[in-house]
Coordinates of C-alpha atoms in Angstrom, one line a residue:
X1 CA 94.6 75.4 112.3
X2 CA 94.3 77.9 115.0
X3 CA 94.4 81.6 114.1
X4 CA 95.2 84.9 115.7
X5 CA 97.2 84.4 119.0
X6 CA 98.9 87.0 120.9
X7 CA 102.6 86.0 121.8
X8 CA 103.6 85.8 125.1
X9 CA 106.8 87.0 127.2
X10 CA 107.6 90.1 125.1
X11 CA 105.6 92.9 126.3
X12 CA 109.1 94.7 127.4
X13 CA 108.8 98.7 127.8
X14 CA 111.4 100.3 126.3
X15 CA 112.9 104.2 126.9
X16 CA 112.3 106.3 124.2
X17 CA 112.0 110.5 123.4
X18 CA 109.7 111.7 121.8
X19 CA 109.5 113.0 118.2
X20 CA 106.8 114.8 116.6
X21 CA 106.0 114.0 112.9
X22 CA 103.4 115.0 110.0
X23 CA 100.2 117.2 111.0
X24 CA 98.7 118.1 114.1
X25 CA 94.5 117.4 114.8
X26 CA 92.6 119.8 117.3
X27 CA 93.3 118.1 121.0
X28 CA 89.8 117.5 123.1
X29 CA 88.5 120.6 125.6
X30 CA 89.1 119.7 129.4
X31 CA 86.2 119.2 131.3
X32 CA 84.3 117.5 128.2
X33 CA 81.2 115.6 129.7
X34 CA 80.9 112.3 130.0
X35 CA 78.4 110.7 126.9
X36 CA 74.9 109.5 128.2
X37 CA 74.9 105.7 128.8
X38 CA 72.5 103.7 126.6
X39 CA 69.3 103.3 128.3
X40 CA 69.0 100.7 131.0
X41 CA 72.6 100.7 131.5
X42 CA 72.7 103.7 133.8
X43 CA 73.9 101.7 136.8
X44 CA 76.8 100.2 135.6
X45 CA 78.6 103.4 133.8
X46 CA 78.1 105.0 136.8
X47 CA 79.6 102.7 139.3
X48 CA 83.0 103.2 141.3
X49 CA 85.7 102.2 140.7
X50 CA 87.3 100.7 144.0
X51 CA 91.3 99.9 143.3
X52 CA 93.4 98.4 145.6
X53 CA 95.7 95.3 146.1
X54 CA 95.9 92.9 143.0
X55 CA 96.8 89.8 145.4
X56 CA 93.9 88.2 144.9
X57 CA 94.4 88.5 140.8
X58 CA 95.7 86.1 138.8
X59 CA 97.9 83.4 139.6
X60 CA 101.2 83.7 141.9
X61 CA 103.4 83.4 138.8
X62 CA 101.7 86.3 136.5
X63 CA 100.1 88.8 138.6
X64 CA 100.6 92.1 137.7
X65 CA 103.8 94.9 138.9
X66 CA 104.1 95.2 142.5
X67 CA 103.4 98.9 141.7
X68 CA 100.0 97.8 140.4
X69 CA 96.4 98.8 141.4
X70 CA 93.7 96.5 140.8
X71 CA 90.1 96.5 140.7
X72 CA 86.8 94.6 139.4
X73 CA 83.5 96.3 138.3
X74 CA 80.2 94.8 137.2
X75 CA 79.0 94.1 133.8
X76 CA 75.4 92.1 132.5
X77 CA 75.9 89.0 131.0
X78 CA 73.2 90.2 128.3
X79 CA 73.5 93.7 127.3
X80 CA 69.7 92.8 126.2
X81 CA 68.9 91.7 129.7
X82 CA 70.3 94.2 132.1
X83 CA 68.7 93.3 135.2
X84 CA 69.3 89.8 134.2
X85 CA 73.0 87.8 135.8
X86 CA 76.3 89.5 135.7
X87 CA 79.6 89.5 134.7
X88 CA 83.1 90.5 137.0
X89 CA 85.9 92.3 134.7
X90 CA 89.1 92.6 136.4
X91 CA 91.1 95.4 135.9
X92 CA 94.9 96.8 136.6
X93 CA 96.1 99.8 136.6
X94 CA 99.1 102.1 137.1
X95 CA 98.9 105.8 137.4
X96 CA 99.8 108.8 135.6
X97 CA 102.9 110.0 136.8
X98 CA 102.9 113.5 135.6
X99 CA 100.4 116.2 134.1
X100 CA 97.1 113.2 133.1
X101 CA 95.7 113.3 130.2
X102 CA 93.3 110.5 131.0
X103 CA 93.2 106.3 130.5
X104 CA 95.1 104.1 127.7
X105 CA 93.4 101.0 127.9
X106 CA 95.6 98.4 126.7
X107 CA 94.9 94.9 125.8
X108 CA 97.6 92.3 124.5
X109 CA 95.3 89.9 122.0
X110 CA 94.4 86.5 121.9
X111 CA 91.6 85.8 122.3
X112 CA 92.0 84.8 125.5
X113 CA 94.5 86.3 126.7
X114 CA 95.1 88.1 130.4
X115 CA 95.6 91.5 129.7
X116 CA 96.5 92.8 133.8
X117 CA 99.9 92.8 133.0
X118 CA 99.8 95.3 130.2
X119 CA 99.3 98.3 132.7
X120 CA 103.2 98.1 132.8
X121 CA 103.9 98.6 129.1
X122 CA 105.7 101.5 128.2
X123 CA 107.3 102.3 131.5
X124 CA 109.6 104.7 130.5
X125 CA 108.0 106.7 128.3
X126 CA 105.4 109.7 128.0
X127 CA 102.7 107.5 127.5
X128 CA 103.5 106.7 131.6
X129 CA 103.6 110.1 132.6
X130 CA 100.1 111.3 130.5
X131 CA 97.9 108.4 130.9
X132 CA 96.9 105.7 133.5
X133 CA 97.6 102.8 132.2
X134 CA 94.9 100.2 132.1
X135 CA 94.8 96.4 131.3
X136 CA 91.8 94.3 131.7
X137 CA 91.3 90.7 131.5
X138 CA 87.7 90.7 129.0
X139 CA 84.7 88.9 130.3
X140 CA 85.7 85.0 130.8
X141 CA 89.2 85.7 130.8
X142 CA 91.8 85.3 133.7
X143 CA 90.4 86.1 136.7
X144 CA 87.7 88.0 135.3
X145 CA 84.2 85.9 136.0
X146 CA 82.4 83.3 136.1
X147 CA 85.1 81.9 133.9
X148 CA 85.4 80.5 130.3
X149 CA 86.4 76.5 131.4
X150 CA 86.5 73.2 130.0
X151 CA 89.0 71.2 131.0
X152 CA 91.0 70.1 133.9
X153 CA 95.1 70.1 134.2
X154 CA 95.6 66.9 133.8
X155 CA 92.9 66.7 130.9
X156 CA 94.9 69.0 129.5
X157 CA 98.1 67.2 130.0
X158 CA 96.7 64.1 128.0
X159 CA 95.4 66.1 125.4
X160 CA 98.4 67.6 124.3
X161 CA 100.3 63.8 125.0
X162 CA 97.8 62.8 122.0
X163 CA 99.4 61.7 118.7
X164 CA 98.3 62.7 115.3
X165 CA 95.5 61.4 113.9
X166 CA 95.2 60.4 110.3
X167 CA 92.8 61.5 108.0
X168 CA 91.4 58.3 107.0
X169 CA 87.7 57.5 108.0
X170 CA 88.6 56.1 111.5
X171 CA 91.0 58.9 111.9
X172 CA 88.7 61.8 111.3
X173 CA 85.4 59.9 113.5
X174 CA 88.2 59.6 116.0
X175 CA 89.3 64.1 115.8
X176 CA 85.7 64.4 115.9
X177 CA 84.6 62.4 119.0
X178 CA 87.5 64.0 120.7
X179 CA 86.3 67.7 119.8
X180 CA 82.6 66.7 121.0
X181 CA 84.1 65.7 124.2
X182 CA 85.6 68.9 124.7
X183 CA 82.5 70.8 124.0
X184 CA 80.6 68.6 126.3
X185 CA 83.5 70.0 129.0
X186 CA 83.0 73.5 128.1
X187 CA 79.6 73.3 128.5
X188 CA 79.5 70.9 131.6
X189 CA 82.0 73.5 133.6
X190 CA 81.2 77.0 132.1
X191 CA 77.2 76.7 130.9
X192 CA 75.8 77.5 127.4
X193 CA 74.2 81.2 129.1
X194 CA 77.4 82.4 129.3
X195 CA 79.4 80.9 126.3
X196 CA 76.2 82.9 124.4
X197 CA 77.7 86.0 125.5
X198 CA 81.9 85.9 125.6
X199 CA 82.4 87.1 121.7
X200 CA 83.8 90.1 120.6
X201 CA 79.9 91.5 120.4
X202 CA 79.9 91.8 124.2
X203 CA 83.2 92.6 125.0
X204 CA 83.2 96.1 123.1
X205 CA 80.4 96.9 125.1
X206 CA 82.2 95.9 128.2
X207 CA 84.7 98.1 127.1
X208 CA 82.4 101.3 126.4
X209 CA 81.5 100.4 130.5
X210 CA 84.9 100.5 131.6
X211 CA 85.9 103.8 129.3
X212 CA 83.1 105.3 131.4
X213 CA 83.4 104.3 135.2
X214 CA 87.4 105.4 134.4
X215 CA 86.2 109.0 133.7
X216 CA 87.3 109.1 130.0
X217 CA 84.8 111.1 127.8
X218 CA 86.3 109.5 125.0
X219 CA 88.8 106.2 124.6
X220 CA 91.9 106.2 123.9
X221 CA 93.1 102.1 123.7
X222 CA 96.0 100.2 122.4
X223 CA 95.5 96.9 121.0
X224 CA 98.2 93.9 119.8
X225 CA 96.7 91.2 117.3
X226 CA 93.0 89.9 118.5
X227 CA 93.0 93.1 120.3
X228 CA 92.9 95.0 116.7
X229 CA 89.6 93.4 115.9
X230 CA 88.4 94.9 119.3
X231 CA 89.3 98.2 118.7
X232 CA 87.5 98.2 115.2
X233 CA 84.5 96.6 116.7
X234 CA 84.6 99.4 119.1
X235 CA 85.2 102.1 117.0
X236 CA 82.3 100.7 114.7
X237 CA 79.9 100.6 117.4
X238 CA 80.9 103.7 119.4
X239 CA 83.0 106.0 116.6
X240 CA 81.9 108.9 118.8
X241 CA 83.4 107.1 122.0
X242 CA 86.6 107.6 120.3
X243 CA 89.7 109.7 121.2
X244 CA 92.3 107.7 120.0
X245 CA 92.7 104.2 118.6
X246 CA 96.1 102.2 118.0
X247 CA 95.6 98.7 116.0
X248 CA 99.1 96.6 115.7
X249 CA 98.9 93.3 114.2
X250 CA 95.6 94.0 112.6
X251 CA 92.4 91.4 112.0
X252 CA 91.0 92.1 109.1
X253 CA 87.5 91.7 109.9
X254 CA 86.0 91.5 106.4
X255 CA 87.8 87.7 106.0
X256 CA 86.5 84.5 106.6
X257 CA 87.9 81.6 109.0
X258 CA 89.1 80.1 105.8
X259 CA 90.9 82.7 104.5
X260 CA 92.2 83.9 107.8
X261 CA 93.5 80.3 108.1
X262 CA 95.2 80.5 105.2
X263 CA 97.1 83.5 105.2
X264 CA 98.0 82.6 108.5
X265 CA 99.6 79.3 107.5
X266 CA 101.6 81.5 104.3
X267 CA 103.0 83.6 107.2
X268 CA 104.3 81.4 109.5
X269 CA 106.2 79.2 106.3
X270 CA 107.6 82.7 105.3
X271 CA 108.6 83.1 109.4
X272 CA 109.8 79.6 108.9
X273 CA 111.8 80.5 106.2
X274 CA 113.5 83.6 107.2
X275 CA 114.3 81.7 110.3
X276 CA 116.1 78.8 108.4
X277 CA 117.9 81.3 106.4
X278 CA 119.3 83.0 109.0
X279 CA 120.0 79.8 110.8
X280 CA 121.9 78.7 107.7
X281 CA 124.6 80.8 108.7
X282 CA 126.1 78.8 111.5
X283 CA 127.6 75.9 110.8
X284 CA 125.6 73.9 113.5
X285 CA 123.0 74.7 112.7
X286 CA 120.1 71.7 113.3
X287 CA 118.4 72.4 110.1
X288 CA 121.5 72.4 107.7
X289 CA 123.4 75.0 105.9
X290 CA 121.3 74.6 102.8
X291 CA 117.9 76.5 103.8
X292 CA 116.1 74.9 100.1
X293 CA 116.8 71.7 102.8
X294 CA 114.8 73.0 105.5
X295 CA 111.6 72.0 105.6
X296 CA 112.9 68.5 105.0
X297 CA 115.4 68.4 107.3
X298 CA 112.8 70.1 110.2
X299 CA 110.4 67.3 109.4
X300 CA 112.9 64.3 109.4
X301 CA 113.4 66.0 113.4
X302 CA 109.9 66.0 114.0
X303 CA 107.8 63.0 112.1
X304 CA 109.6 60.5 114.5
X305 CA 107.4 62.3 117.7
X306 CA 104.4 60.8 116.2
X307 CA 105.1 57.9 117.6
X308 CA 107.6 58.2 120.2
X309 CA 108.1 61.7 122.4
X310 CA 111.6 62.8 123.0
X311 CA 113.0 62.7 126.5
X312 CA 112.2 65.4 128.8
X313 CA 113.5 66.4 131.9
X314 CA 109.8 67.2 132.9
X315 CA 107.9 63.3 133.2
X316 CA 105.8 63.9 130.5
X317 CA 107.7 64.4 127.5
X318 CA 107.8 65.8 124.4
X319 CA 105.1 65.0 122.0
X320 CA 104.5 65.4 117.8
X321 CA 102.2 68.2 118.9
X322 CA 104.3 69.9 121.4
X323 CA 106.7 70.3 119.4
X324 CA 105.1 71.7 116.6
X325 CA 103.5 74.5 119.1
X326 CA 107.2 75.0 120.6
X327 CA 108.4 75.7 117.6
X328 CA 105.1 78.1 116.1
X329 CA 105.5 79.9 119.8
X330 CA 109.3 80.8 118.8
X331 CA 108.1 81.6 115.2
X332 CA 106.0 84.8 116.6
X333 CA 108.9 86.8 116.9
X334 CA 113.1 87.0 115.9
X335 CA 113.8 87.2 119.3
X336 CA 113.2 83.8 119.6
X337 CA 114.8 82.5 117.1
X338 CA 118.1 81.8 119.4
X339 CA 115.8 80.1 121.8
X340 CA 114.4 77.8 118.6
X341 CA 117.8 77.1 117.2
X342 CA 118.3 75.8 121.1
X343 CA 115.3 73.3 121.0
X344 CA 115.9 71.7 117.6
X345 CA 119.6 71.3 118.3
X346 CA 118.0 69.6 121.5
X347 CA 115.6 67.8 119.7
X348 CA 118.3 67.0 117.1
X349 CA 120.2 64.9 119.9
X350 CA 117.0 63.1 121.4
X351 CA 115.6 65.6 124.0
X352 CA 112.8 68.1 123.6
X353 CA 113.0 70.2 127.4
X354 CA 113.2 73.7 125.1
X355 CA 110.4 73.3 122.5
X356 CA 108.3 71.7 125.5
X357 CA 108.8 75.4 127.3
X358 CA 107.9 76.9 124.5
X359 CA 105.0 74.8 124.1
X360 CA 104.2 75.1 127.7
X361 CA 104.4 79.2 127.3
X362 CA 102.2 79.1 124.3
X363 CA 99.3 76.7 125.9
X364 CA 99.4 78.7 129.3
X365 CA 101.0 75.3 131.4
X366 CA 102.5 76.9 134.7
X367 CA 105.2 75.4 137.1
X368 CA 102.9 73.8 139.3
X369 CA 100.8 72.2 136.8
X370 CA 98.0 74.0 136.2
X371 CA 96.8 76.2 133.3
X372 CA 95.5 79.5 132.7
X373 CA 92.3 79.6 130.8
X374 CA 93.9 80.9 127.4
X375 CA 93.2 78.3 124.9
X376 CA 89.4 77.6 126.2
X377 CA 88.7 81.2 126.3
X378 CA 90.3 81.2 122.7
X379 CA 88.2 78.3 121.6
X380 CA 84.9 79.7 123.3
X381 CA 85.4 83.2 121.7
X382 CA 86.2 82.2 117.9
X383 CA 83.1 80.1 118.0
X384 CA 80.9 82.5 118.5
X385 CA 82.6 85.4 117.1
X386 CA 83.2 83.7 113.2
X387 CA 80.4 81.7 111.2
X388 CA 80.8 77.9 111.6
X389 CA 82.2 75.1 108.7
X390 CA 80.3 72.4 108.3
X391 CA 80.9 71.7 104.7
X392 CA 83.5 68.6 104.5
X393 CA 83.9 69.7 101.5
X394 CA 84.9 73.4 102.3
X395 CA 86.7 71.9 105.5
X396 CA 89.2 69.0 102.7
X397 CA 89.8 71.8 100.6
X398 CA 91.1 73.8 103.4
X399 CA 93.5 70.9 104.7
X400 CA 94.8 70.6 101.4
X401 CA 95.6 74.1 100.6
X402 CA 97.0 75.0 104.1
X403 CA 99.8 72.1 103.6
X404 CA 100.9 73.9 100.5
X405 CA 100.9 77.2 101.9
X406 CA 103.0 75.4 105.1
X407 CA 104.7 72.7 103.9
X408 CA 107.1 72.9 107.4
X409 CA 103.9 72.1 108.7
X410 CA 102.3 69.4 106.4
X411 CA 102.8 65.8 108.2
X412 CA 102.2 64.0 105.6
X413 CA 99.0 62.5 106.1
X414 CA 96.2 64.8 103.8
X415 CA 94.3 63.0 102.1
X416 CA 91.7 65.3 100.7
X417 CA 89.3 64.8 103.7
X418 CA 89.4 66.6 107.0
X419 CA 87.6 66.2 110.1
X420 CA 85.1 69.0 110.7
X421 CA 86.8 71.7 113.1
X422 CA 85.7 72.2 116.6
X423 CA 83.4 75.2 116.1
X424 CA 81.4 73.4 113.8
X425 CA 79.3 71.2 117.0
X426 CA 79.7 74.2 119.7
X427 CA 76.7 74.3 121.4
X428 CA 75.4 78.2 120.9
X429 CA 75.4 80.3 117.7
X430 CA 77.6 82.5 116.7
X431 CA 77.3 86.4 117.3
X432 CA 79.4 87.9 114.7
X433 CA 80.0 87.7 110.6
X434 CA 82.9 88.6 108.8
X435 CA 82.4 92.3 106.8
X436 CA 83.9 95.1 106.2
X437 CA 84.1 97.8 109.3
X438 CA 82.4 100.9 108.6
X439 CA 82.6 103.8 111.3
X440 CA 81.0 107.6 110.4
X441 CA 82.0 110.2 112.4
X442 CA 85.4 108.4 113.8
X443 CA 88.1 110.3 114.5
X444 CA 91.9 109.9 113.0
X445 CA 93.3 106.3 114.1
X446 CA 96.0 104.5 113.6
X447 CA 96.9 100.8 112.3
X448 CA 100.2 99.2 112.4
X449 CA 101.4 96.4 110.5
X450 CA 104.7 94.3 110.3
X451 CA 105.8 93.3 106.7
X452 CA 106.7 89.4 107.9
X453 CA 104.1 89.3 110.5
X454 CA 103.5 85.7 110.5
X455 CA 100.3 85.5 112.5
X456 CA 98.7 88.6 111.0
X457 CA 100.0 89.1 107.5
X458 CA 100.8 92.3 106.3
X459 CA 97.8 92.8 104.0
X460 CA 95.5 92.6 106.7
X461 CA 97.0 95.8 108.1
X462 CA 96.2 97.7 104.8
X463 CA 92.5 96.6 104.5
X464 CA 92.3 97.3 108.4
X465 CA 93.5 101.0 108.1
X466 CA 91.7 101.4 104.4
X467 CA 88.5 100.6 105.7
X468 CA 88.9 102.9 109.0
X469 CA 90.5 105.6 106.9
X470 CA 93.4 105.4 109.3
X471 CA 96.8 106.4 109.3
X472 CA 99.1 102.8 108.3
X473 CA 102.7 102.9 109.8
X474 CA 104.8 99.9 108.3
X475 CA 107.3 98.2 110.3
X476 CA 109.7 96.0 108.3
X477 CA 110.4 93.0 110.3
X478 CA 109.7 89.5 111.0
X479 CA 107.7 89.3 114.2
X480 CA 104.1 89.7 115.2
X481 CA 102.9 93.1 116.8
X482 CA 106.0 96.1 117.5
X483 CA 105.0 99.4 119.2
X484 CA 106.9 99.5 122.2
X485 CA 107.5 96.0 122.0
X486 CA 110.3 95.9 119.5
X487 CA 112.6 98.5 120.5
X488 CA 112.3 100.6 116.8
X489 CA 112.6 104.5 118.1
X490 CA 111.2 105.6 114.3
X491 CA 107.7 103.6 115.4
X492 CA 107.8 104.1 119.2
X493 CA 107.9 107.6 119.0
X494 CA 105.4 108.2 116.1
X495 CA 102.8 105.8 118.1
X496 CA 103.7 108.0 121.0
X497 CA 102.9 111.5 119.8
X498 CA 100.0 110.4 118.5
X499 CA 98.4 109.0 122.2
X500 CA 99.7 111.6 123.4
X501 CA 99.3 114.6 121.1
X502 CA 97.0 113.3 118.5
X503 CA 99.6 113.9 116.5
X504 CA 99.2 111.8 113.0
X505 CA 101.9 110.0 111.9
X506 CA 103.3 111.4 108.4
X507 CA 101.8 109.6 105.1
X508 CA 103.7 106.3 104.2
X509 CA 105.7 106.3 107.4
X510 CA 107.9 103.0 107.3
X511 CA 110.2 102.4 110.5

């Protein structure tokens, strides 16, 4: 019952002109001053900046543009403790082309996930002539350090090989020894000290550092998914920090884990759904003609998995849960839907090489074996960013009403009981509660939200931008995030006048 993920592969910049719409707010004077760092912080907003090759960032496979600078800078560990141990941010960057207006720092969600090779969204466009663009990898993240880790490759390898486990007595003692072996990893190979201080709390801050040692009076940042729930952090902390503020795919921070959950699981059945519909259409389809016969027909593909994988090309197979994260992976967005259709047909006839891609994609799994850091950043940061659940009761009732909102998802085995999630034994407390984001004094922002967004449902997009008094654009389509990523000209260039112009986008824009 994983929540907000950032979808990979489809950061693709797209050419676009640029169309002012709706009123105009007073630009910034040139030469504004930079804001006085907070008190004891002095030397790290006022360190250099020293770009040069990104060789040495990120894996061989995923480094950033060839056209890409690359840099680190120095961060505390404890904002409280400044003189205390530190923290290495990378950063990437691609310059202005034309007349500057300053930086767009950019980062593509997660939590977890790298951010370097966002510097090369929007390639086309103003945005790449006004602004450096800037990606970062957040404290623990990529090759930022020391590193969020827990376990090894081939850890990793067996844990995903796992079959389902019911929820009978044995079942759930059986999920929970398994996720106290985990956190004794995490903490073995990355230390309590700093799993205290990767949450959203310190990241903002880290970002108010690297707004400053770029030269930017004020931020302007772009942010997909968990990246939304960074921006309203920031702009709660540091509304005066703030030029300009996109938000696609929105968090709604006032929600609990529960309710996150939830909605989350009603998205992805509605993804599921329009997918099955529109697969319908084809004759061959692997999941019928009749969509009502979906969900049963995806299940009779899948159920067999948990106890036998399907063949593979790759050694390892496919397993149950592979397959279900192939197939969530290609639910992220309609342009994967072909690509889905591919690996249940596959499936369909005994093989699962697709929807183990997919799987791969989603969990981070590169060609030579080895694994980003995604999903243990992703498990480090929600545990200290939302409260934990250690009610069994709270965590049954949760089981129970996440089959019914995703019955494409439901295996079959609820019982009532759950075991407790992994958050609820992580080792340090968390740092964050959920509430409602209040920022005085912050300028005009914008929130975007898709209307099938399966990972962030719509309705968190309209408390997002209600509670920043921000400008909502609505994007009708099934995919998670879409400025500059879905090809839509009507969004693109609203989104675009505003980084560039502060230009705010016209009252009930819909695209």
């Amino acid at each position: 019952m994983s929540l907000v993920r950032s979808w990979r592969g489809l950061l693709v910049a797209v050419a676009l002109t640029v169309v002012a719409a709706g009123c105009t707010v007073a630009k910034e004077e040139a030469g504004q001053p930079l804001p006085a760092p907070p008190a004891g912080l002095e030397k790290f907003y006022s360190q250099t900046v020293n770009w040069g090759s990104c060789d040495d960032f990120g894996a061989p496979d995923d480094r950033p543009a060839p056209n890409t600078e690359c840099a680190r800078i120095n961060v505390p560990v404890d904002y409280t403790k400044p003189d205390g141990a530190t923290a290495s941010l990378a950063l990437a960057r691609i310059p202005a082309s034309g007349k500057r207006i300053g930086s767009l720092l950019l980062n593509p969600g997660g939590p977890g996930v790298s951010g370097l090779s966002m510097s090369g969204i929007a390639g086309k466009t103003p945005l790449a002539e006004r602004f450096d663009r800037v990606g970062f990898d957040p404290r623990g993240v990529g090759s930022s350090t020391p590193t969020i880790a827990c376990l090894t490759p081939q850890q990793n390898d067996a844990e995903r090989a796992e079959p389902p486990t019911d929820n009978t007595p044995e079942g759930i003692t059986k999920a929970e020894d398994e996720n106290r072996q985990f956190v004794g990893h995490c903490v073995e190979r990355t230390g309590t000290d700093f799993l205290s201080h990767v949450g959203t709390r310190e990241v903002v801050q880290d970002m108010d550092v690297i707004r400053a040692v770029l030269g930017d009076p004020k931020l302007s940042y772009l942010g997909y998914s968990y990246g939304t729930k960074l921006g309203s952090a920031y702009a709660e902390k540091f509304p005066n920090n703030v030029r300009a503020l996109v938000l696609d795919g929105a968090v709604d921070s006032s929600q609990d884990p529960v309710q996150e959950s939830l909605r989350q699981a009603a998205g992805f059945q509605k993804a599921f759904d329009a997918y099955a519909a529109d697969c319908a259409k084809q004759a061959e389809c692997p999941l019928g003609t009749d969509p009502s016969q979906a969900v049963a027909k995806f299940r009779a593909l899948v159920n067999p998995l948990e106890t036998k994988p399907a063949t593979t090309t790759d050694p390892r197979g496919l397993s149950y849960g592979d397959a279900i994260t192939g197939v969530q992976q290609a639910l992220y967005s309609n342009d994967f839907w072909r690509v889905l259709t591919l690996g249940l047909s596959e499936l369909r006839d005994g093989r699962g090489d697709t929807l183990l891609k997919l799987a791969d994609l989603y969990d981070g799994r590169r060609d030579d074996g080895s694994y980003d850091n995604t999903q243990e950043a992703f498990n480090a940061i929600r545990c200290v960013d939302d409260p934990r659940i250690d009610d069994r009761a709270v965590t049954g009732r949760q089981d129970a009403e996440y089959r019914k909102a995703a019955p494409f998802l439901d295996d079959g085995r609820g019982t009532g009981v759950a075991p407790l999630e992994l958050c609820a034994t992580w080792p340090v407390p968390n740092t964050s509660t959920p509430h409602k984001i209040s920022a005085p004094g912050l300028p005009k922002t914008v929130v975007v939200s898709t209307t099938e967004d399966p990972a962030t449902p719509y309705q968190a997009g309209v408390n997002l931008a209600d509670q920043l008094g921000a400008a909502l654009i609505t994007y009708q389509g099934t995919r998670h995030t879409a400025a500059l990523v879905a090809g839509n000209q009507c969004l693109d260039d609203a989104v675009i006048a505003y980084l560039t112009d502060l230009t705010i986008p016209a009252a009930g824009l819909t695209c």
